[in-house]
Amino acid sequence: DVCSSDLYLRNMGKELEIRTYRAIDREKEFYGILKAYDADSVTIENEDGERTFLKADIALIRQAFDF
């Protein structure tokens, strides 16, 4: 899990998988490049643009792996 500031720093610019507790725009699973984070939120960027999630809404966050 990407949960501490150190892990966010190491994953800056890398693709993450974010799963939310509740659906946002009918989706619960999001993928994108980590662009920013602070104490309360995480911002990723994908082909649709940037999206910011509140940490309280995130059930799972980890580096995405392509197989």
PDB file of N, CA and C in Angstrom:
ATOM      1  N   ASP A   1       0.837  -1.194   0.000  1.00  0.00           N
ATOM      2  CA  ASP A   1       0.000   0.000   0.000  1.00  0.00           C
ATOM      3  C   ASP A   1       0.875   1.248   0.000  1.00  0.00           C
ATOM      4  N   VAL A   2       0.419   2.224  -0.708  1.00  0.00           N
ATOM      5  CA  VAL A   2       1.089   3.512  -0.709  1.00  0.00           C
ATOM      6  C   VAL A   2       0.398   4.348   0.362  1.00  0.00           C
ATOM      7  N   CYS A   3       1.000   4.408   1.549  1.00  0.00           N
ATOM      8  CA  CYS A   3       0.284   5.056   2.645  1.00  0.00           C
ATOM      9  C   CYS A   3       1.108   6.103   3.370  1.00  0.00           C
ATOM     10  N   SER A   4       2.413   6.048   3.336  1.00  0.00           N
ATOM     11  CA  SER A   4       3.225   7.026   4.043  1.00  0.00           C
ATOM     12  C   SER A   4       3.815   8.034   3.063  1.00  0.00           C
ATOM     13  N   SER A   5       4.260   9.170   3.579  1.00  0.00           N
ATOM     14  CA  SER A   5       4.852  10.205   2.731  1.00  0.00           C
ATOM     15  C   SER A   5       6.038   9.658   1.950  1.00  0.00           C
ATOM     16  N   ASP A   6       6.840   8.810   2.582  1.00  0.00           N
ATOM     17  CA  ASP A   6       8.003   8.221   1.915  1.00  0.00           C
ATOM     18  C   ASP A   6       7.570   7.399   0.707  1.00  0.00           C
ATOM     19  N   LEU A   7       6.514   6.621   0.862  1.00  0.00           N
ATOM     20  CA  LEU A   7       6.032   5.806  -0.253  1.00  0.00           C
ATOM     21  C   LEU A   7       5.445   6.675  -1.357  1.00  0.00           C
ATOM     22  N   TYR A   8       4.763   7.759  -0.997  1.00  0.00           N
ATOM     23  CA  TYR A   8       4.256   8.673  -2.021  1.00  0.00           C
ATOM     24  C   TYR A   8       5.414   9.268  -2.806  1.00  0.00           C
ATOM     25  N   LEU A   9       6.468   9.672  -2.103  1.00  0.00           N
ATOM     26  CA  LEU A   9       7.634  10.245  -2.783  1.00  0.00           C
ATOM     27  C   LEU A   9       8.244   9.256  -3.766  1.00  0.00           C
ATOM     28  N   ARG A  10       8.379   8.011  -3.349  1.00  0.00           N
ATOM     29  CA  ARG A  10       8.967   6.986  -4.219  1.00  0.00           C
ATOM     30  C   ARG A  10       8.094   6.669  -5.424  1.00  0.00           C
ATOM     31  N   ASN A  11       6.787   6.901  -5.302  1.00  0.00           N
ATOM     32  CA  ASN A  11       5.864   6.583  -6.387  1.00  0.00           C
ATOM     33  C   ASN A  11       5.458   7.801  -7.210  1.00  0.00           C
ATOM     34  N   MET A  12       6.022   8.975  -6.924  1.00  0.00           N
ATOM     35  CA  MET A  12       5.712  10.167  -7.704  1.00  0.00           C
ATOM     36  C   MET A  12       6.103   9.921  -9.160  1.00  0.00           C
ATOM     37  N   GLY A  13       5.169  10.196 -10.067  1.00  0.00           N
ATOM     38  CA  GLY A  13       5.426   9.996 -11.487  1.00  0.00           C
ATOM     39  C   GLY A  13       5.177   8.576 -11.964  1.00  0.00           C
ATOM     40  N   LYS A  14       4.806   7.680 -11.066  1.00  0.00           N
ATOM     41  CA  LYS A  14       4.525   6.292 -11.441  1.00  0.00           C
ATOM     42  C   LYS A  14       3.020   6.065 -11.491  1.00  0.00           C
ATOM     43  N   GLU A  15       2.618   5.010 -12.193  1.00  0.00           N
ATOM     44  CA  GLU A  15       1.193   4.710 -12.313  1.00  0.00           C
ATOM     45  C   GLU A  15       0.686   4.019 -11.049  1.00  0.00           C
ATOM     46  N   LEU A  16      -0.449   4.513 -10.557  1.00  0.00           N
ATOM     47  CA  LEU A  16      -1.075   3.946  -9.370  1.00  0.00           C
ATOM     48  C   LEU A  16      -2.447   3.389  -9.703  1.00  0.00           C
ATOM     49  N   GLU A  17      -2.857   2.457  -8.891  1.00  0.00           N
ATOM     50  CA  GLU A  17      -4.227   1.946  -8.901  1.00  0.00           C
ATOM     51  C   GLU A  17      -4.884   2.475  -7.637  1.00  0.00           C
ATOM     52  N   ILE A  18      -6.042   3.095  -7.789  1.00  0.00           N
ATOM     53  CA  ILE A  18      -6.803   3.597  -6.643  1.00  0.00           C
ATOM     54  C   ILE A  18      -8.178   2.962  -6.691  1.00  0.00           C
ATOM     55  N   ARG A  19      -8.593   2.403  -5.563  1.00  0.00           N
ATOM     56  CA  ARG A  19      -9.957   1.876  -5.422  1.00  0.00           C
ATOM     57  C   ARG A  19     -10.637   2.653  -4.314  1.00  0.00           C
ATOM     58  N   THR A  20     -11.866   3.070  -4.568  1.00  0.00           N
ATOM     59  CA  THR A  20     -12.600   3.888  -3.602  1.00  0.00           C
ATOM     60  C   THR A  20     -13.676   3.065  -2.907  1.00  0.00           C
ATOM     61  N   TYR A  21     -14.068   3.541  -1.720  1.00  0.00           N
ATOM     62  CA  TYR A  21     -15.119   2.862  -0.964  1.00  0.00           C
ATOM     63  C   TYR A  21     -16.461   2.966  -1.680  1.00  0.00           C
ATOM     64  N   ARG A  22     -16.714   4.121  -2.286  1.00  0.00           N
ATOM     65  CA  ARG A  22     -17.985   4.331  -2.982  1.00  0.00           C
ATOM     66  C   ARG A  22     -17.693   4.735  -4.423  1.00  0.00           C
ATOM     67  N   ALA A  23     -18.667   4.522  -5.284  1.00  0.00           N
ATOM     68  CA  ALA A  23     -18.491   4.848  -6.696  1.00  0.00           C
ATOM     69  C   ALA A  23     -18.399   6.357  -6.902  1.00  0.00           C
ATOM     70  N   ILE A  24     -17.494   6.754  -7.772  1.00  0.00           N
ATOM     71  CA  ILE A  24     -17.354   8.143  -8.196  1.00  0.00           C
ATOM     72  C   ILE A  24     -17.552   8.129  -9.707  1.00  0.00           C
ATOM     73  N   ASP A  25     -18.569   8.816 -10.190  1.00  0.00           N
ATOM     74  CA  ASP A  25     -18.924   8.764 -11.615  1.00  0.00           C
ATOM     75  C   ASP A  25     -19.099   7.319 -12.070  1.00  0.00           C
ATOM     76  N   ARG A  26     -19.777   6.528 -11.233  1.00  0.00           N
ATOM     77  CA  ARG A  26     -20.085   5.111 -11.488  1.00  0.00           C
ATOM     78  C   ARG A  26     -18.856   4.222 -11.584  1.00  0.00           C
ATOM     79  N   GLU A  27     -17.728   4.674 -11.078  1.00  0.00           N
ATOM     80  CA  GLU A  27     -16.493   3.882 -11.080  1.00  0.00           C
ATOM     81  C   GLU A  27     -15.958   3.789  -9.654  1.00  0.00           C
ATOM     82  N   LYS A  28     -15.306   2.662  -9.362  1.00  0.00           N
ATOM     83  CA  LYS A  28     -14.649   2.494  -8.064  1.00  0.00           C
ATOM     84  C   LYS A  28     -13.162   2.191  -8.220  1.00  0.00           C
ATOM     85  N   GLU A  29     -12.710   2.060  -9.457  1.00  0.00           N
ATOM     86  CA  GLU A  29     -11.322   1.710  -9.733  1.00  0.00           C
ATOM     87  C   GLU A  29     -10.746   2.724 -10.711  1.00  0.00           C
ATOM     88  N   PHE A  30      -9.613   3.305 -10.346  1.00  0.00           N
ATOM     89  CA  PHE A  30      -9.003   4.358 -11.157  1.00  0.00           C
ATOM     90  C   PHE A  30      -7.510   4.083 -11.304  1.00  0.00           C
ATOM     91  N   TYR A  31      -6.965   4.440 -12.457  1.00  0.00           N
ATOM     92  CA  TYR A  31      -5.540   4.294 -12.726  1.00  0.00           C
ATOM     93  C   TYR A  31      -5.010   5.615 -13.245  1.00  0.00           C
ATOM     94  N   GLY A  32      -3.823   5.989 -12.813  1.00  0.00           N
ATOM     95  CA  GLY A  32      -3.224   7.207 -13.314  1.00  0.00           C
ATOM     96  C   GLY A  32      -1.856   7.430 -12.702  1.00  0.00           C
ATOM     97  N   ILE A  33      -1.161   8.430 -13.237  1.00  0.00           N
ATOM     98  CA  ILE A  33       0.173   8.787 -12.772  1.00  0.00           C
ATOM     99  C   ILE A  33       0.049   9.691 -11.553  1.00  0.00           C
ATOM    100  N   LEU A  34       0.755   9.348 -10.487  1.00  0.00           N
ATOM    101  CA  LEU A  34       0.728  10.168  -9.270  1.00  0.00           C
ATOM    102  C   LEU A  34       1.348  11.525  -9.565  1.00  0.00           C
ATOM    103  N   LYS A  35       0.562  12.597  -9.394  1.00  0.00           N
ATOM    104  CA  LYS A  35       1.017  13.956  -9.670  1.00  0.00           C
ATOM    105  C   LYS A  35       1.233  14.769  -8.399  1.00  0.00           C
ATOM    106  N   ALA A  36       0.407  14.531  -7.373  1.00  0.00           N
ATOM    107  CA  ALA A  36       0.519  15.329  -6.149  1.00  0.00           C
ATOM    108  C   ALA A  36      -0.151  14.587  -4.999  1.00  0.00           C
ATOM    109  N   TYR A  37       0.247  14.957  -3.787  1.00  0.00           N
ATOM    110  CA  TYR A  37      -0.385  14.416  -2.590  1.00  0.00           C
ATOM    111  C   TYR A  37      -0.172  15.415  -1.466  1.00  0.00           C
ATOM    112  N   ASP A  38      -1.060  15.366  -0.494  1.00  0.00           N
ATOM    113  CA  ASP A  38      -0.870  16.126   0.738  1.00  0.00           C
ATOM    114  C   ASP A  38      -1.486  15.317   1.865  1.00  0.00           C
ATOM    115  N   ALA A  39      -1.671  15.916   3.002  1.00  0.00           N
ATOM    116  CA  ALA A  39      -2.172  15.183   4.164  1.00  0.00           C
ATOM    117  C   ALA A  39      -3.574  14.619   3.939  1.00  0.00           C
ATOM    118  N   ASP A  40      -4.357  15.253   3.066  1.00  0.00           N
ATOM    119  CA  ASP A  40      -5.754  14.866   2.903  1.00  0.00           C
ATOM    120  C   ASP A  40      -6.131  14.286   1.551  1.00  0.00           C
ATOM    121  N   SER A  41      -5.272  14.458   0.532  1.00  0.00           N
ATOM    122  CA  SER A  41      -5.690  14.062  -0.811  1.00  0.00           C
ATOM    123  C   SER A  41      -4.540  13.529  -1.658  1.00  0.00           C
ATOM    124  N   VAL A  42      -4.944  12.865  -2.752  1.00  0.00           N
ATOM    125  CA  VAL A  42      -4.013  12.300  -3.726  1.00  0.00           C
ATOM    126  C   VAL A  42      -4.525  12.705  -5.110  1.00  0.00           C
ATOM    127  N   THR A  43      -3.623  13.183  -5.983  1.00  0.00           N
ATOM    128  CA  THR A  43      -4.005  13.576  -7.340  1.00  0.00           C
ATOM    129  C   THR A  43      -3.274  12.702  -8.345  1.00  0.00           C
ATOM    130  N   ILE A  44      -4.051  12.124  -9.270  1.00  0.00           N
ATOM    131  CA  ILE A  44      -3.480  11.347 -10.359  1.00  0.00           C
ATOM    132  C   ILE A  44      -3.887  11.982 -11.685  1.00  0.00           C
ATOM    133  N   GLU A  45      -3.136  11.643 -12.736  1.00  0.00           N
ATOM    134  CA  GLU A  45      -3.463  12.122 -14.075  1.00  0.00           C
ATOM    135  C   GLU A  45      -3.534  10.943 -15.016  1.00  0.00           C
ATOM    136  N   ASN A  46      -4.599  10.908 -15.829  1.00  0.00           N
ATOM    137  CA  ASN A  46      -4.726   9.887 -16.868  1.00  0.00           C
ATOM    138  C   ASN A  46      -5.208  10.564 -18.138  1.00  0.00           C
ATOM    139  N   GLU A  47      -5.645   9.787 -19.114  1.00  0.00           N
ATOM    140  CA  GLU A  47      -6.045  10.361 -20.402  1.00  0.00           C
ATOM    141  C   GLU A  47      -7.231  11.313 -20.284  1.00  0.00           C
ATOM    142  N   ASP A  48      -7.999  11.221 -19.204  1.00  0.00           N
ATOM    143  CA  ASP A  48      -9.150  12.106 -18.994  1.00  0.00           C
ATOM    144  C   ASP A  48      -8.779  13.392 -18.270  1.00  0.00           C
ATOM    145  N   GLY A  49      -7.523  13.524 -17.850  1.00  0.00           N
ATOM    146  CA  GLY A  49      -7.093  14.713 -17.110  1.00  0.00           C
ATOM    147  C   GLY A  49      -6.717  14.361 -15.689  1.00  0.00           C
ATOM    148  N   GLU A  50      -6.654  15.387 -14.848  1.00  0.00           N
ATOM    149  CA  GLU A  50      -6.294  15.166 -13.447  1.00  0.00           C
ATOM    150  C   GLU A  50      -7.530  14.923 -12.603  1.00  0.00           C
ATOM    151  N   ARG A  51      -7.366  14.066 -11.595  1.00  0.00           N
ATOM    152  CA  ARG A  51      -8.462  13.778 -10.667  1.00  0.00           C
ATOM    153  C   ARG A  51      -7.871  13.695  -9.278  1.00  0.00           C
ATOM    154  N   THR A  52      -8.533  14.366  -8.331  1.00  0.00           N
ATOM    155  CA  THR A  52      -8.085  14.374  -6.940  1.00  0.00           C
ATOM    156  C   THR A  52      -9.055  13.571  -6.088  1.00  0.00           C
ATOM    157  N   PHE A  53      -8.487  12.732  -5.227  1.00  0.00           N
ATOM    158  CA  PHE A  53      -9.274  11.893  -4.320  1.00  0.00           C
ATOM    159  C   PHE A  53      -8.949  12.281  -2.889  1.00  0.00           C
ATOM    160  N   LEU A  54      -9.951  12.343  -2.040  1.00  0.00           N
ATOM    161  CA  LEU A  54      -9.705  12.509  -0.612  1.00  0.00           C
ATOM    162  C   LEU A  54      -9.214  11.180  -0.067  1.00  0.00           C
ATOM    163  N   LYS A  55      -8.210  11.226   0.778  1.00  0.00           N
ATOM    164  CA  LYS A  55      -7.676   9.980   1.342  1.00  0.00           C
ATOM    165  C   LYS A  55      -8.754   9.203   2.093  1.00  0.00           C
ATOM    166  N   ALA A  56      -9.712   9.899   2.694  1.00  0.00           N
ATOM    167  CA  ALA A  56     -10.788   9.226   3.430  1.00  0.00           C
ATOM    168  C   ALA A  56     -11.664   8.372   2.507  1.00  0.00           C
ATOM    169  N   ASP A  57     -11.689   8.692   1.202  1.00  0.00           N
ATOM    170  CA  ASP A  57     -12.509   7.945   0.240  1.00  0.00           C
ATOM    171  C   ASP A  57     -11.765   6.757  -0.374  1.00  0.00           C
ATOM    172  N   ILE A  58     -10.455   6.649  -0.119  1.00  0.00           N
ATOM    173  CA  ILE A  58      -9.636   5.627  -0.775  1.00  0.00           C
ATOM    174  C   ILE A  58      -9.588   4.353   0.069  1.00  0.00           C
ATOM    175  N   ALA A  59     -10.053   3.253  -0.536  1.00  0.00           N
ATOM    176  CA  ALA A  59     -10.012   1.950   0.125  1.00  0.00           C
ATOM    177  C   ALA A  59      -8.656   1.285  -0.084  1.00  0.00           C
ATOM    178  N   LEU A  60      -8.067   1.483  -1.281  1.00  0.00           N
ATOM    179  CA  LEU A  60      -6.804   0.840  -1.642  1.00  0.00           C
ATOM    180  C   LEU A  60      -6.053   1.758  -2.577  1.00  0.00           C
ATOM    181  N   ILE A  61      -4.779   1.885  -2.348  1.00  0.00           N
ATOM    182  CA  ILE A  61      -3.915   2.615  -3.275  1.00  0.00           C
ATOM    183  C   ILE A  61      -2.595   1.874  -3.348  1.00  0.00           C
ATOM    184  N   ARG A  62      -2.172   1.571  -4.570  1.00  0.00           N
ATOM    185  CA  ARG A  62      -0.916   0.841  -4.748  1.00  0.00           C
ATOM    186  C   ARG A  62      -0.385   1.119  -6.138  1.00  0.00           C
ATOM    187  N   GLN A  63       0.888   0.772  -6.325  1.00  0.00           N
ATOM    188  CA  GLN A  63       1.479   0.936  -7.640  1.00  0.00           C
ATOM    189  C   GLN A  63       0.828  -0.050  -8.586  1.00  0.00           C
ATOM    190  N   ALA A  64       0.477   0.429  -9.780  1.00  0.00           N
ATOM    191  CA  ALA A  64      -0.162  -0.431 -10.785  1.00  0.00           C
ATOM    192  C   ALA A  64       0.919  -1.237 -11.492  1.00  0.00           C
ATOM    193  N   PHE A  65       0.617  -2.479 -11.782  1.00  0.00           N
ATOM    194  CA  PHE A  65       1.544  -3.354 -12.487  1.00  0.00           C
ATOM    195  C   PHE A  65       0.899  -3.853 -13.755  1.00  0.00           C
ATOM    196  N   ASP A  66       1.615  -3.740 -14.863  1.00  0.00           N
ATOM    197  CA  ASP A  66       1.138  -4.285 -16.136  1.00  0.00           C
ATOM    198  C   ASP A  66       1.769  -5.654 -16.334  1.00  0.00           C
ATOM    199  N   PHE A  67       0.943  -6.634 -16.650  1.00  0.00           N
ATOM    200  CA  PHE A  67       1.456  -7.982 -16.866  1.00  0.00           C
ATOM    201  C   PHE A  67       1.371  -8.337 -18.328  1.00  0.00           C
TER     202      PHE A  67
END
